[in-house]
């Protein structure tokens, strides 16, 4: 019998009320589970508005230790109830340190680890270096009850080495929770297409499905462009949202077929690490 993995992405417009967002996302998770999802990906920092547009000290109060975070507690209970894996994106406080993190919750409701965002952007509308330290976990792939899942966070998605590292760790799929949209410095700049193409390239080069979950809506003049999608191992977009819809995307993959295709293409067989070392 073939091994399959059904992946889901949530796209929605968050309010700035934590519990209201948790309740809405829980509803989407229930919908995804009812449609057969094994893994359900909410967007980045979905507990509230994207607060990194400017540098405001008051926003440090949003951070919570991961083990005490209400999103972790509530989605652990929900994951165990529904038997789904949920990567939960949070603003994490760890002593004096602050991170943009994902807590991976397994299908029995157990939090099995934390990934802290490795690449931190800093530019107009996305001033994350003020709020987050670069992650200290390294890239991670989790052995969940549903499959081996690699997760990067937003800006990580622009770096092919992050995707390759997770694939080399044995990931069956790559997931990217995201918060991206307008570029305040240039009203004519629309990055949605290149944002997609970058991740579609990760799918092609690693022969692996890729899921990207983005938010939508206008948050104080900064408009997030959605366009969440799931791509197959060839980079083909198999399901997608536009710039305004809210809801759940679902796609199912045959992991045995993908394993054979990855072996046949030879991208991992033909890697020349002896040549890469000179770059380090």
PDB file of C-alpha atoms in Angstrom:
ATOM      1  CA  UNK A   1       0.000   0.000   0.000  1.00  0.00           C
ATOM      2  CA  UNK A   2       1.397   3.410  -0.971  1.00  0.00           C
ATOM      3  CA  UNK A   3       2.391   5.878   1.717  1.00  0.00           C
ATOM      4  CA  UNK A   4       0.420   9.083   1.345  1.00  0.00           C
ATOM      5  CA  UNK A   5       0.587  12.477   3.022  1.00  0.00           C
ATOM      6  CA  UNK A   6      -2.271  14.996   2.898  1.00  0.00           C
ATOM      7  CA  UNK A   7      -1.159  18.576   3.462  1.00  0.00           C
ATOM      8  CA  UNK A   8      -3.272  21.640   4.225  1.00  0.00           C
ATOM      9  CA  UNK A   9      -2.619  25.386   4.275  1.00  0.00           C
ATOM     10  CA  UNK A  10      -4.744  28.025   6.016  1.00  0.00           C
ATOM     11  CA  UNK A  11      -5.141  31.539   4.585  1.00  0.00           C
ATOM     12  CA  UNK A  12      -7.066  34.136   6.593  1.00  0.00           C
ATOM     13  CA  UNK A  13      -7.179  37.707   7.858  1.00  0.00           C
ATOM     14  CA  UNK A  14      -6.121  37.902  11.515  1.00  0.00           C
ATOM     15  CA  UNK A  15      -7.536  40.418  13.936  1.00  0.00           C
ATOM     16  CA  UNK A  16      -5.337  41.731  16.747  1.00  0.00           C
ATOM     17  CA  UNK A  17      -7.187  39.673  19.377  1.00  0.00           C
ATOM     18  CA  UNK A  18      -5.256  36.527  20.302  1.00  0.00           C
ATOM     19  CA  UNK A  19      -8.173  34.329  21.342  1.00  0.00           C
ATOM     20  CA  UNK A  20     -10.317  35.376  18.397  1.00  0.00           C
ATOM     21  CA  UNK A  21      -7.518  34.290  16.052  1.00  0.00           C
ATOM     22  CA  UNK A  22      -6.986  31.013  17.879  1.00  0.00           C
ATOM     23  CA  UNK A  23     -10.696  30.262  17.608  1.00  0.00           C
ATOM     24  CA  UNK A  24     -10.787  31.047  13.893  1.00  0.00           C
ATOM     25  CA  UNK A  25      -7.693  28.988  13.109  1.00  0.00           C
ATOM     26  CA  UNK A  26      -9.070  26.098  15.161  1.00  0.00           C
ATOM     27  CA  UNK A  27     -12.149  26.171  12.940  1.00  0.00           C
ATOM     28  CA  UNK A  28      -9.980  25.968   9.831  1.00  0.00           C
ATOM     29  CA  UNK A  29      -8.006  23.095  11.361  1.00  0.00           C
ATOM     30  CA  UNK A  30     -11.237  21.212  12.011  1.00  0.00           C
ATOM     31  CA  UNK A  31     -12.299  21.775   8.406  1.00  0.00           C
ATOM     32  CA  UNK A  32      -8.932  20.527   7.141  1.00  0.00           C
ATOM     33  CA  UNK A  33      -9.091  17.435   9.342  1.00  0.00           C
ATOM     34  CA  UNK A  34     -12.617  16.683   8.135  1.00  0.00           C
ATOM     35  CA  UNK A  35     -11.259  16.815   4.581  1.00  0.00           C
ATOM     36  CA  UNK A  36      -8.555  14.278   5.421  1.00  0.00           C
ATOM     37  CA  UNK A  37      -5.559  16.456   6.245  1.00  0.00           C
ATOM     38  CA  UNK A  38      -2.604  14.919   8.070  1.00  0.00           C
ATOM     39  CA  UNK A  39      -0.673  18.184   8.511  1.00  0.00           C
ATOM     40  CA  UNK A  40      -2.290  21.630   8.775  1.00  0.00           C
ATOM     41  CA  UNK A  41      -0.197  24.794   8.351  1.00  0.00           C
ATOM     42  CA  UNK A  42      -1.445  28.180   9.675  1.00  0.00           C
ATOM     43  CA  UNK A  43       0.308  31.415   8.579  1.00  0.00           C
ATOM     44  CA  UNK A  44       3.235  33.057  10.347  1.00  0.00           C
ATOM     45  CA  UNK A  45       2.521  34.883  13.641  1.00  0.00           C
ATOM     46  CA  UNK A  46      -1.210  34.292  13.246  1.00  0.00           C
ATOM     47  CA  UNK A  47      -2.045  35.220  16.849  1.00  0.00           C
ATOM     48  CA  UNK A  48      -2.297  38.904  15.942  1.00  0.00           C
ATOM     49  CA  UNK A  49      -1.510  41.627  13.476  1.00  0.00           C
ATOM     50  CA  UNK A  50       1.936  41.654  11.914  1.00  0.00           C
ATOM     51  CA  UNK A  51       3.609  44.032  14.356  1.00  0.00           C
ATOM     52  CA  UNK A  52       7.041  44.295  12.701  1.00  0.00           C
ATOM     53  CA  UNK A  53       6.118  47.131  10.334  1.00  0.00           C
ATOM     54  CA  UNK A  54       7.764  49.623  12.707  1.00  0.00           C
ATOM     55  CA  UNK A  55       9.997  49.520  15.776  1.00  0.00           C
ATOM     56  CA  UNK A  56       7.802  49.845  18.868  1.00  0.00           C
ATOM     57  CA  UNK A  57       9.012  48.621  22.264  1.00  0.00           C
ATOM     58  CA  UNK A  58       5.470  47.811  23.403  1.00  0.00           C
ATOM     59  CA  UNK A  59       5.346  44.829  21.039  1.00  0.00           C
ATOM     60  CA  UNK A  60       7.914  42.866  23.052  1.00  0.00           C
ATOM     61  CA  UNK A  61       5.017  42.186  25.446  1.00  0.00           C
ATOM     62  CA  UNK A  62       3.494  39.924  22.778  1.00  0.00           C
ATOM     63  CA  UNK A  63       6.241  37.326  23.299  1.00  0.00           C
ATOM     64  CA  UNK A  64       5.592  34.310  25.539  1.00  0.00           C
ATOM     65  CA  UNK A  65       7.697  31.292  26.509  1.00  0.00           C
ATOM     66  CA  UNK A  66       6.708  28.537  24.094  1.00  0.00           C
ATOM     67  CA  UNK A  67       5.686  26.089  26.828  1.00  0.00           C
ATOM     68  CA  UNK A  68       3.254  28.664  28.276  1.00  0.00           C
ATOM     69  CA  UNK A  69       1.904  30.024  25.001  1.00  0.00           C
ATOM     70  CA  UNK A  70      -1.898  29.825  24.659  1.00  0.00           C
ATOM     71  CA  UNK A  71      -1.571  28.800  21.000  1.00  0.00           C
ATOM     72  CA  UNK A  72       0.637  25.859  21.959  1.00  0.00           C
ATOM     73  CA  UNK A  73      -1.730  24.753  24.723  1.00  0.00           C
ATOM     74  CA  UNK A  74      -4.895  25.026  22.661  1.00  0.00           C
ATOM     75  CA  UNK A  75      -3.511  23.505  19.470  1.00  0.00           C
ATOM     76  CA  UNK A  76      -1.868  20.662  21.366  1.00  0.00           C
ATOM     77  CA  UNK A  77      -5.321  19.715  22.644  1.00  0.00           C
ATOM     78  CA  UNK A  78      -6.839  20.127  19.188  1.00  0.00           C
ATOM     79  CA  UNK A  79      -4.112  18.135  17.422  1.00  0.00           C
ATOM     80  CA  UNK A  80      -4.600  15.254  19.832  1.00  0.00           C
ATOM     81  CA  UNK A  81      -8.364  15.369  19.397  1.00  0.00           C
ATOM     82  CA  UNK A  82      -8.241  15.398  15.585  1.00  0.00           C
ATOM     83  CA  UNK A  83      -5.095  13.347  15.013  1.00  0.00           C
ATOM     84  CA  UNK A  84      -3.349  16.004  12.905  1.00  0.00           C
ATOM     85  CA  UNK A  85       0.095  17.606  12.965  1.00  0.00           C
ATOM     86  CA  UNK A  86       0.091  21.403  13.450  1.00  0.00           C
ATOM     87  CA  UNK A  87       3.183  23.632  13.170  1.00  0.00           C
ATOM     88  CA  UNK A  88       2.273  26.582  15.429  1.00  0.00           C
ATOM     89  CA  UNK A  89       3.946  29.928  14.704  1.00  0.00           C
ATOM     90  CA  UNK A  90       4.551  32.114  17.778  1.00  0.00           C
ATOM     91  CA  UNK A  91       6.532  35.076  19.065  1.00  0.00           C
ATOM     92  CA  UNK A  92       8.745  33.301  21.593  1.00  0.00           C
ATOM     93  CA  UNK A  93      10.449  34.704  24.690  1.00  0.00           C
ATOM     94  CA  UNK A  94      13.353  32.681  26.054  1.00  0.00           C
ATOM     95  CA  UNK A  95      14.801  34.501  29.053  1.00  0.00           C
ATOM     96  CA  UNK A  96      16.185  37.768  27.630  1.00  0.00           C
ATOM     97  CA  UNK A  97      16.010  36.468  24.063  1.00  0.00           C
ATOM     98  CA  UNK A  98      13.179  36.818  21.559  1.00  0.00           C
ATOM     99  CA  UNK A  99      12.569  34.574  18.546  1.00  0.00           C
ATOM    100  CA  UNK A 100      10.169  34.056  15.678  1.00  0.00           C
ATOM    101  CA  UNK A 101       9.459  30.362  16.251  1.00  0.00           C
ATOM    102  CA  UNK A 102       7.422  27.353  15.233  1.00  0.00           C
ATOM    103  CA  UNK A 103       6.426  24.736  17.789  1.00  0.00           C
ATOM    104  CA  UNK A 104       5.776  21.412  16.065  1.00  0.00           C
ATOM    105  CA  UNK A 105       2.784  19.641  17.581  1.00  0.00           C
ATOM    106  CA  UNK A 106       2.451  15.966  16.706  1.00  0.00           C
ATOM    107  CA  UNK A 107      -0.796  14.171  15.908  1.00  0.00           C
ATOM    108  CA  UNK A 108      -1.164  12.925  19.489  1.00  0.00           C
ATOM    109  CA  UNK A 109      -0.997  16.501  20.812  1.00  0.00           C
ATOM    110  CA  UNK A 110       2.634  16.348  21.957  1.00  0.00           C
ATOM    111  CA  UNK A 111       4.891  19.340  21.252  1.00  0.00           C
ATOM    112  CA  UNK A 112       7.983  17.645  19.802  1.00  0.00           C
ATOM    113  CA  UNK A 113      10.290  20.594  19.276  1.00  0.00           C
ATOM    114  CA  UNK A 114      10.901  24.213  18.383  1.00  0.00           C
ATOM    115  CA  UNK A 115      12.380  25.770  15.259  1.00  0.00           C
ATOM    116  CA  UNK A 116      13.596  29.364  15.506  1.00  0.00           C
ATOM    117  CA  UNK A 117      13.657  31.396  12.298  1.00  0.00           C
ATOM    118  CA  UNK A 118      17.182  31.414  10.909  1.00  0.00           C
ATOM    119  CA  UNK A 119      17.051  34.340   8.482  1.00  0.00           C
ATOM    120  CA  UNK A 120      15.683  37.617   9.852  1.00  0.00           C
ATOM    121  CA  UNK A 121      14.698  40.369   7.374  1.00  0.00           C
ATOM    122  CA  UNK A 122      15.162  44.066   7.968  1.00  0.00           C
ATOM    123  CA  UNK A 123      13.584  46.585   5.623  1.00  0.00           C
ATOM    124  CA  UNK A 124      10.648  48.949   5.205  1.00  0.00           C
ATOM    125  CA  UNK A 125       7.530  47.320   6.605  1.00  0.00           C
ATOM    126  CA  UNK A 126       9.439  44.220   7.766  1.00  0.00           C
ATOM    127  CA  UNK A 127      11.711  45.424  10.581  1.00  0.00           C
ATOM    128  CA  UNK A 128      12.104  42.051  12.213  1.00  0.00           C
ATOM    129  CA  UNK A 129      15.693  42.448  13.425  1.00  0.00           C
ATOM    130  CA  UNK A 130      14.383  44.810  16.096  1.00  0.00           C
ATOM    131  CA  UNK A 131      12.164  42.045  17.498  1.00  0.00           C
ATOM    132  CA  UNK A 132      13.893  38.717  16.787  1.00  0.00           C
ATOM    133  CA  UNK A 133      17.315  37.190  17.243  1.00  0.00           C
ATOM    134  CA  UNK A 134      18.553  34.856  14.495  1.00  0.00           C
ATOM    135  CA  UNK A 135      17.500  31.335  15.439  1.00  0.00           C
ATOM    136  CA  UNK A 136      19.879  29.058  17.303  1.00  0.00           C
ATOM    137  CA  UNK A 137      18.219  25.713  16.499  1.00  0.00           C
ATOM    138  CA  UNK A 138      19.575  25.167  13.005  1.00  0.00           C
ATOM    139  CA  UNK A 139      17.241  23.891  10.313  1.00  0.00           C
ATOM    140  CA  UNK A 140      14.968  21.101  11.487  1.00  0.00           C
ATOM    141  CA  UNK A 141      13.033  18.161  10.106  1.00  0.00           C
ATOM    142  CA  UNK A 142      10.635  16.414  12.457  1.00  0.00           C
ATOM    143  CA  UNK A 143       9.716  12.728  12.467  1.00  0.00           C
ATOM    144  CA  UNK A 144       5.995  13.099  13.133  1.00  0.00           C
ATOM    145  CA  UNK A 145       3.327  10.424  13.323  1.00  0.00           C
ATOM    146  CA  UNK A 146       2.227  11.468   9.822  1.00  0.00           C
ATOM    147  CA  UNK A 147       5.581  11.884   8.085  1.00  0.00           C
ATOM    148  CA  UNK A 148       8.893  13.752   8.126  1.00  0.00           C
ATOM    149  CA  UNK A 149       8.153  17.465   8.032  1.00  0.00           C
ATOM    150  CA  UNK A 150      10.572  20.345   7.446  1.00  0.00           C
ATOM    151  CA  UNK A 151       9.491  23.879   8.355  1.00  0.00           C
ATOM    152  CA  UNK A 152      11.085  27.198   7.445  1.00  0.00           C
ATOM    153  CA  UNK A 153       9.588  30.557   8.414  1.00  0.00           C
ATOM    154  CA  UNK A 154       8.854  33.293   5.865  1.00  0.00           C
ATOM    155  CA  UNK A 155      12.238  34.924   5.011  1.00  0.00           C
ATOM    156  CA  UNK A 156      13.817  31.433   5.210  1.00  0.00           C
ATOM    157  CA  UNK A 157      11.853  30.598   2.061  1.00  0.00           C
ATOM    158  CA  UNK A 158      14.135  32.762  -0.092  1.00  0.00           C
ATOM    159  CA  UNK A 159      17.220  30.669   0.771  1.00  0.00           C
ATOM    160  CA  UNK A 160      17.722  27.478  -1.292  1.00  0.00           C
ATOM    161  CA  UNK A 161      20.247  26.126   1.202  1.00  0.00           C
ATOM    162  CA  UNK A 162      17.535  26.019   3.886  1.00  0.00           C
ATOM    163  CA  UNK A 163      15.294  23.886   1.689  1.00  0.00           C
ATOM    164  CA  UNK A 164      18.193  21.619   0.696  1.00  0.00           C
ATOM    165  CA  UNK A 165      19.256  21.158   4.320  1.00  0.00           C
ATOM    166  CA  UNK A 166      15.756  20.054   5.343  1.00  0.00           C
ATOM    167  CA  UNK A 167      15.513  17.731   2.342  1.00  0.00           C
ATOM    168  CA  UNK A 168      18.875  16.185   3.215  1.00  0.00           C
ATOM    169  CA  UNK A 169      17.514  15.572   6.710  1.00  0.00           C
ATOM    170  CA  UNK A 170      14.859  13.387   5.119  1.00  0.00           C
ATOM    171  CA  UNK A 171      11.849  15.719   4.883  1.00  0.00           C
ATOM    172  CA  UNK A 172       8.811  14.389   3.011  1.00  0.00           C
ATOM    173  CA  UNK A 173       7.460  17.933   2.599  1.00  0.00           C
ATOM    174  CA  UNK A 174       8.585  21.517   3.193  1.00  0.00           C
ATOM    175  CA  UNK A 175       6.251  23.976   4.917  1.00  0.00           C
ATOM    176  CA  UNK A 176       6.586  27.764   5.040  1.00  0.00           C
ATOM    177  CA  UNK A 177       4.291  29.867   7.265  1.00  0.00           C
ATOM    178  CA  UNK A 178       4.475  33.430   5.955  1.00  0.00           C
ATOM    179  CA  UNK A 179       3.474  37.066   6.433  1.00  0.00           C
ATOM    180  CA  UNK A 180       4.252  38.987   3.246  1.00  0.00           C
ATOM    181  CA  UNK A 181       2.612  41.614   1.113  1.00  0.00           C
ATOM    182  CA  UNK A 182       3.056  45.264   0.198  1.00  0.00           C
ATOM    183  CA  UNK A 183       6.481  46.933   0.045  1.00  0.00           C
ATOM    184  CA  UNK A 184       5.966  50.369   1.665  1.00  0.00           C
ATOM    185  CA  UNK A 185       9.045  51.864  -0.012  1.00  0.00           C
ATOM    186  CA  UNK A 186       7.716  51.106  -3.514  1.00  0.00           C
ATOM    187  CA  UNK A 187       3.982  50.978  -4.160  1.00  0.00           C
ATOM    188  CA  UNK A 188       4.648  49.513  -7.598  1.00  0.00           C
ATOM    189  CA  UNK A 189       6.640  46.543  -6.322  1.00  0.00           C
ATOM    190  CA  UNK A 190       4.644  43.310  -6.205  1.00  0.00           C
ATOM    191  CA  UNK A 191       6.685  40.309  -5.061  1.00  0.00           C
ATOM    192  CA  UNK A 192       3.888  37.714  -5.088  1.00  0.00           C
ATOM    193  CA  UNK A 193       4.976  35.948  -8.278  1.00  0.00           C
ATOM    194  CA  UNK A 194       8.664  35.760  -7.394  1.00  0.00           C
ATOM    195  CA  UNK A 195       7.753  34.685  -3.847  1.00  0.00           C
ATOM    196  CA  UNK A 196       5.986  31.701  -5.367  1.00  0.00           C
ATOM    197  CA  UNK A 197       8.649  30.975  -7.965  1.00  0.00           C
ATOM    198  CA  UNK A 198      11.364  30.796  -5.324  1.00  0.00           C
ATOM    199  CA  UNK A 199       9.532  28.077  -3.417  1.00  0.00           C
ATOM    200  CA  UNK A 200       8.490  26.273  -6.583  1.00  0.00           C
ATOM    201  CA  UNK A 201      12.205  26.090  -7.333  1.00  0.00           C
ATOM    202  CA  UNK A 202      12.794  24.423  -3.965  1.00  0.00           C
ATOM    203  CA  UNK A 203      10.174  21.837  -4.908  1.00  0.00           C
ATOM    204  CA  UNK A 204      11.867  21.142  -8.245  1.00  0.00           C
ATOM    205  CA  UNK A 205      15.455  21.045  -6.975  1.00  0.00           C
ATOM    206  CA  UNK A 206      14.614  18.760  -4.059  1.00  0.00           C
ATOM    207  CA  UNK A 207      11.772  16.775  -5.693  1.00  0.00           C
ATOM    208  CA  UNK A 208       9.507  17.543  -2.749  1.00  0.00           C
ATOM    209  CA  UNK A 209       6.056  19.051  -2.108  1.00  0.00           C
ATOM    210  CA  UNK A 210       6.041  22.616  -0.769  1.00  0.00           C
ATOM    211  CA  UNK A 211       3.278  24.352   1.193  1.00  0.00           C
ATOM    212  CA  UNK A 212       3.129  28.122   1.766  1.00  0.00           C
ATOM    213  CA  UNK A 213       0.485  29.702   4.032  1.00  0.00           C
ATOM    214  CA  UNK A 214       0.171  33.492   3.957  1.00  0.00           C
ATOM    215  CA  UNK A 215      -2.221  35.991   5.521  1.00  0.00           C
ATOM    216  CA  UNK A 216      -4.525  38.405   3.671  1.00  0.00           C
ATOM    217  CA  UNK A 217      -6.019  41.771   4.496  1.00  0.00           C
ATOM    218  CA  UNK A 218      -5.118  45.377   5.238  1.00  0.00           C
ATOM    219  CA  UNK A 219      -3.348  45.914   8.560  1.00  0.00           C
ATOM    220  CA  UNK A 220      -2.949  49.634   9.062  1.00  0.00           C
ATOM    221  CA  UNK A 221      -2.204  50.290   5.418  1.00  0.00           C
ATOM    222  CA  UNK A 222       0.037  47.300   4.842  1.00  0.00           C
ATOM    223  CA  UNK A 223      -1.810  44.853   2.599  1.00  0.00           C
ATOM    224  CA  UNK A 224      -0.869  41.184   2.675  1.00  0.00           C
ATOM    225  CA  UNK A 225      -1.265  39.447  -0.658  1.00  0.00           C
ATOM    226  CA  UNK A 226      -2.212  35.911   0.261  1.00  0.00           C
ATOM    227  CA  UNK A 227      -1.677  33.706  -2.826  1.00  0.00           C
ATOM    228  CA  UNK A 228      -1.034  30.734  -0.532  1.00  0.00           C
ATOM    229  CA  UNK A 229      -0.407  27.542  -2.469  1.00  0.00           C
ATOM    230  CA  UNK A 230       0.659  23.914  -2.447  1.00  0.00           C
ATOM    231  CA  UNK A 231       3.132  22.739  -5.089  1.00  0.00           C
ATOM    232  CA  UNK A 232       3.950  19.147  -5.983  1.00  0.00           C
ATOM    233  CA  UNK A 233       7.413  17.617  -6.322  1.00  0.00           C
ATOM    234  CA  UNK A 234       7.737  18.980  -9.887  1.00  0.00           C
ATOM    235  CA  UNK A 235       7.076  22.546  -8.728  1.00  0.00           C
ATOM    236  CA  UNK A 236       3.593  22.573 -10.266  1.00  0.00           C
ATOM    237  CA  UNK A 237       1.037  24.504  -8.209  1.00  0.00           C
ATOM    238  CA  UNK A 238      -1.739  21.986  -7.543  1.00  0.00           C
ATOM    239  CA  UNK A 239      -3.999  24.206  -5.436  1.00  0.00           C
ATOM    240  CA  UNK A 240      -3.945  27.907  -4.608  1.00  0.00           C
ATOM    241  CA  UNK A 241      -5.734  30.936  -3.247  1.00  0.00           C
ATOM    242  CA  UNK A 242      -5.860  34.441  -4.668  1.00  0.00           C
ATOM    243  CA  UNK A 243      -5.312  37.698  -2.813  1.00  0.00           C
ATOM    244  CA  UNK A 244      -8.528  37.937  -0.789  1.00  0.00           C
ATOM    245  CA  UNK A 245      -9.924  34.463  -0.045  1.00  0.00           C
ATOM    246  CA  UNK A 246      -9.940  32.877   3.370  1.00  0.00           C
ATOM    247  CA  UNK A 247     -10.037  29.131   3.846  1.00  0.00           C
ATOM    248  CA  UNK A 248      -8.165  25.849   3.574  1.00  0.00           C
ATOM    249  CA  UNK A 249      -6.146  24.345   0.733  1.00  0.00           C
ATOM    250  CA  UNK A 250      -5.697  20.542   0.582  1.00  0.00           C
ATOM    251  CA  UNK A 251      -3.490  18.238  -1.500  1.00  0.00           C
ATOM    252  CA  UNK A 252      -2.500  14.575  -1.147  1.00  0.00           C
ATOM    253  CA  UNK A 253       0.865  13.128  -2.185  1.00  0.00           C
ATOM    254  CA  UNK A 254       2.138   9.599  -2.833  1.00  0.00           C
ATOM    255  CA  UNK A 255       5.407   9.513  -0.889  1.00  0.00           C
ATOM    256  CA  UNK A 256       6.640   6.269  -2.448  1.00  0.00           C
ATOM    257  CA  UNK A 257       6.224   7.755  -5.934  1.00  0.00           C
ATOM    258  CA  UNK A 258       8.082  10.889  -4.836  1.00  0.00           C
ATOM    259  CA  UNK A 259      10.932   8.837  -3.325  1.00  0.00           C
ATOM    260  CA  UNK A 260      11.383   6.992  -6.638  1.00  0.00           C
ATOM    261  CA  UNK A 261      11.279  10.224  -8.617  1.00  0.00           C
ATOM    262  CA  UNK A 262      13.859  11.829  -6.335  1.00  0.00           C
ATOM    263  CA  UNK A 263      16.198   8.867  -6.750  1.00  0.00           C
ATOM    264  CA  UNK A 264      15.713   8.869 -10.530  1.00  0.00           C
ATOM    265  CA  UNK A 265      16.540  12.553 -10.932  1.00  0.00           C
ATOM    266  CA  UNK A 266      19.840  12.099  -9.090  1.00  0.00           C
ATOM    267  CA  UNK A 267      20.045  15.536  -7.495  1.00  0.00           C
ATOM    268  CA  UNK A 268      21.262  14.039  -4.223  1.00  0.00           C
ATOM    269  CA  UNK A 269      23.437  11.408  -5.890  1.00  0.00           C
ATOM    270  CA  UNK A 270      25.351  14.035  -7.895  1.00  0.00           C
ATOM    271  CA  UNK A 271      25.945  16.630  -5.175  1.00  0.00           C
ATOM    272  CA  UNK A 272      29.602  17.745  -5.174  1.00  0.00           C
ATOM    273  CA  UNK A 273      30.272  18.603  -1.548  1.00  0.00           C
ATOM    274  CA  UNK A 274      34.011  18.554  -2.289  1.00  0.00           C
ATOM    275  CA  UNK A 275      33.453  21.678  -4.398  1.00  0.00           C
ATOM    276  CA  UNK A 276      31.064  23.388  -2.009  1.00  0.00           C
ATOM    277  CA  UNK A 277      33.484  23.277   0.909  1.00  0.00           C
ATOM    278  CA  UNK A 278      35.646  25.996  -0.642  1.00  0.00           C
ATOM    279  CA  UNK A 279      32.764  28.428  -0.224  1.00  0.00           C
ATOM    280  CA  UNK A 280      32.520  27.968   3.533  1.00  0.00           C
TER     281      UNK A 280
END
